[in-house]
C-alpha positions as a printed NumPy array, in Angstrom:
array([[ 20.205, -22.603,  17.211],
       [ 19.472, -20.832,  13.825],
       [ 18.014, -17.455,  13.874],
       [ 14.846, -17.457,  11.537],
       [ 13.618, -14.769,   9.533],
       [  9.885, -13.931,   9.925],
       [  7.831, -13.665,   6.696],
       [  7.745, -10.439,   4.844],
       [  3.833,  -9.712,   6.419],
       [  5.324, -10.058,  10.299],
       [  8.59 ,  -7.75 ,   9.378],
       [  8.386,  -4.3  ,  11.925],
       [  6.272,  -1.737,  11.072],
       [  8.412,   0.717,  12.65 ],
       [ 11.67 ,   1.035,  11.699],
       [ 14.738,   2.274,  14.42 ],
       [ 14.336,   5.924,  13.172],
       [ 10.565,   5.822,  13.502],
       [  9.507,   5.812,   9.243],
       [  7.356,   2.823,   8.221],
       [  9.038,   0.086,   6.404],
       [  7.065,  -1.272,   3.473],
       [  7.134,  -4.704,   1.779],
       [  7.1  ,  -3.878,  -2.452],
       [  4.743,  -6.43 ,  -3.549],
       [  3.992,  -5.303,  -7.034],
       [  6.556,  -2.92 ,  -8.621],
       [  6.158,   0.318, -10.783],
       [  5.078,  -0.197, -14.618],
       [  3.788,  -3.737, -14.282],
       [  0.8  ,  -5.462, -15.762],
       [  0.99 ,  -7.947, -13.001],
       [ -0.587,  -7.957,  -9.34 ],
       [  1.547,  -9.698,  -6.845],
       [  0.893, -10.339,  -3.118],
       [  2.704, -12.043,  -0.217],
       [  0.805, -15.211,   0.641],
       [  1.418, -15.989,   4.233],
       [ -0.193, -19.683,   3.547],
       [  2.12 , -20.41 ,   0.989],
       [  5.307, -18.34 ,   2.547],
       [  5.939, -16.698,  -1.11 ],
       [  4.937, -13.913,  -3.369],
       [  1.647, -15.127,  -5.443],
       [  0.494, -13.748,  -8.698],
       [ -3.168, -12.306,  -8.474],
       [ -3.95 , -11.11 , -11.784],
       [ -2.975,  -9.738, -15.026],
       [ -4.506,  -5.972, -15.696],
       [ -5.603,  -5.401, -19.35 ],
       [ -3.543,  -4.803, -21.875],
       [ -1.589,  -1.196, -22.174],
       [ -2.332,  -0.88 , -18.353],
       [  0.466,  -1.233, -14.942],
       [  0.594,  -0.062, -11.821],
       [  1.481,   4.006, -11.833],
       [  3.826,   3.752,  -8.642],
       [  5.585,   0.568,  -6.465],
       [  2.869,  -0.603,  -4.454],
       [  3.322,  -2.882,  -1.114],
       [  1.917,  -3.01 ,   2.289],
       [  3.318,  -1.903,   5.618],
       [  4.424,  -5.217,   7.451],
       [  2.36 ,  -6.651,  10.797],
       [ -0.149,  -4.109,  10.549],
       [ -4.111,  -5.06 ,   9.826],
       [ -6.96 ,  -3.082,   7.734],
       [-10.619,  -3.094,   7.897],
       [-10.623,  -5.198,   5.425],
       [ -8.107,  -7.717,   7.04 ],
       [ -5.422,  -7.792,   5.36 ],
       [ -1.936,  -5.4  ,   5.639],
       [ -2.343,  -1.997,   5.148],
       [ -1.67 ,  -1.073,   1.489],
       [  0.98 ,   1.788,   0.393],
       [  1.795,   3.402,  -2.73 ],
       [  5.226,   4.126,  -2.745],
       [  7.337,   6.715,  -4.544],
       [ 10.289,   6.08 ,  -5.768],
       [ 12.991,   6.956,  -8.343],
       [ 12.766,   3.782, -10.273],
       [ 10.781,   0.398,  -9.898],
       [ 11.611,  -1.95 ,  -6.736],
       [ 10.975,  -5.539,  -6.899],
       [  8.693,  -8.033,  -4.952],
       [  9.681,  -8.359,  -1.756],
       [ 12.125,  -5.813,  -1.668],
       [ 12.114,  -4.002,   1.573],
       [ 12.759,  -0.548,   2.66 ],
       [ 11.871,   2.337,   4.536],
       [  9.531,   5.43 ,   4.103],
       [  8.518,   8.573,   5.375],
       [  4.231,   8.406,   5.032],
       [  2.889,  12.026,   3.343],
       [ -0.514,  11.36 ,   3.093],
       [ -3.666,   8.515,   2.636],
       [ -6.618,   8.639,   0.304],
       [ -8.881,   6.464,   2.74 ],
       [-11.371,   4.609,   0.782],
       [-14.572,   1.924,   0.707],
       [-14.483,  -0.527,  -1.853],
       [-17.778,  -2.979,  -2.557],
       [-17.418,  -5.969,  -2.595],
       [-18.771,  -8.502,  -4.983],
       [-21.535,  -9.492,  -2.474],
       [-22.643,  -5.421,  -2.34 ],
       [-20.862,  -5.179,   1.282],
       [-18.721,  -1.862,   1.603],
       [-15.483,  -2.64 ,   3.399],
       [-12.928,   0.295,   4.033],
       [ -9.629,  -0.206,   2.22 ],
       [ -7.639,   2.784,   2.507],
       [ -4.308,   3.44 ,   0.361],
       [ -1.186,   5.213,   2.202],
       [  0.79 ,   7.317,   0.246],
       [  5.048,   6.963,   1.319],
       [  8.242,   8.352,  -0.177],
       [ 11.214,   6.251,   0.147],
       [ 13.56 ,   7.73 ,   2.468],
       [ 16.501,   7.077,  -0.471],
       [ 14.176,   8.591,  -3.217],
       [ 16.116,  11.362,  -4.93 ],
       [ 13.226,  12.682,  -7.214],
       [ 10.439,  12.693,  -4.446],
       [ 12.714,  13.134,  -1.867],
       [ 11.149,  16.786,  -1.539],
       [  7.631,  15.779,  -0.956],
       [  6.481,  16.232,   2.407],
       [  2.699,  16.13 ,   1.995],
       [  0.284,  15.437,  -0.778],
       [ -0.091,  19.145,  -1.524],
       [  3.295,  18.571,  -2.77 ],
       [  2.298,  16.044,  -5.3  ],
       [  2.389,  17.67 ,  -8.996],
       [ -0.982,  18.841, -10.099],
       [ -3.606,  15.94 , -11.227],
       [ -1.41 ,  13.28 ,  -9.684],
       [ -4.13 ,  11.648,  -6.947],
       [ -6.734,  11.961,  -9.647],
       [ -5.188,  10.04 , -11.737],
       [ -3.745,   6.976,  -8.858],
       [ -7.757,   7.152,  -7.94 ],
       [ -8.69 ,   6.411, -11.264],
       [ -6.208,   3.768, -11.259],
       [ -7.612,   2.522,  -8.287],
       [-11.224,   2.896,  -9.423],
       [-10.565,   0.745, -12.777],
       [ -8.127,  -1.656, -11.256],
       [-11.182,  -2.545,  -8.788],
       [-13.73 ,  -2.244, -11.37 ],
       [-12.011,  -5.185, -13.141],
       [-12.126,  -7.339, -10.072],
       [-15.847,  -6.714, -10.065],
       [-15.87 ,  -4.313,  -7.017],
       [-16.604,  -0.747,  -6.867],
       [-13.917,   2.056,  -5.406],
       [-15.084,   4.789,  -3.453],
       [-12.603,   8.029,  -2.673],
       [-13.973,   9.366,   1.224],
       [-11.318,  11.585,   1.544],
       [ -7.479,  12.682,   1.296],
       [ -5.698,  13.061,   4.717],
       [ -2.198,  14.089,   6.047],
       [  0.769,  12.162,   6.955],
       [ -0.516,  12.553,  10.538],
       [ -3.615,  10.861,   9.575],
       [ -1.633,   8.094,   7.41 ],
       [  0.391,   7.732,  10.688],
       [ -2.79 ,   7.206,  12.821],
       [ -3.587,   4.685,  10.888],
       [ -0.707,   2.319,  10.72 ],
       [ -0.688,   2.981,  14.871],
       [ -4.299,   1.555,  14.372],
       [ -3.218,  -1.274,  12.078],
       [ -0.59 ,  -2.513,  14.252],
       [ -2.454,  -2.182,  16.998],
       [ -4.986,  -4.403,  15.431],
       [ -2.017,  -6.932,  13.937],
       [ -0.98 ,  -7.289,  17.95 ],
       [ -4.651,  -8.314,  19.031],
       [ -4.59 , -11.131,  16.252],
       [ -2.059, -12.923,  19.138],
       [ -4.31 , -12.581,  22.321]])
């Protein structure tokens, strides 16, 4: 009988050596937003950004894990140069800016953004925290974040910066969440 492969959203979290792996949905430098549809078993386009704007970093999520806000945990990954959708690979977590975003209803919904280094990254490969990060550098990915959601008509609300221990805790809680979805 033929093995299957399980969609890119059901993948391990936790890799053999313990680092997360992350799915690259939408890579470094592009205008586009991509995200895997698990209804349609494919990568979808979401939206264009405006003109003379991209995403500052690859951004994914970390497979069979769950968010507040129901969907995969999201991670902004570093990286030397620009992965593509769907590419998958594993990183060492250094740090989340948890969040709220409102929706377009007024709700507030938590939708926190981990912060990884790929484990083959030779530039970042010396980050081990976010106090590592060059000066300015999670100002300016907030400001991204604040605009990006400001476009989709919601509002994006920094609570606070944490550790990798508390970007860890979080995935724990996301896949502990994922499991639950079976029972």
């Amino acid at each position: 009988m033929p093995q299957t492969t399980p969609p890119p959203s059901r993948l391990p979290t936790f890799s053999d050596d313990c680092h997360v792996h992350v799915v690259v949905e939408t890579p470094k430098g592009s205008p586009n937003k991509y995200a895997f549809s698990d209804a349609l078993g494919a990568f979808q386009f979401k939206m264009a950004l405006p003109e003379g704007t991209s995403f500052p970093y690859d951004f994914g999520m970390i497979p069979s894990t769950k968010g507040a806000d129901g969907d995969p945990l999201d991670v902004l990954l570093l990286l030397d140069a620009p992965a593509f959708p769907g590419c998958v690979l594993e990183a060492r977590l250094v740090g989340v800016i948890e969040a709220e975003q409102r929706e377009r209803d007024g709700t507030w919904e938590r939708n926190d953004r981990l912060v990884g280094v790929a484990l083959k990254a030779r530039t970042h490969a010396h980050i081990q925290g976010l106090d590592d990060l060059r000066p300015g550098m999670l100002d300016e990915v907030e400001a991204f974040f604040g605009h990006y959601n400001q476009l989709a008509g919601k509002d994006f609300k920094v609570l606070r910066r944490g550790d990798a221990e508390a970007a860890l805790a979080l995935v724990r809680q996301g896949a502990e969440a994922f499991g639950k979805e079976g029972d």
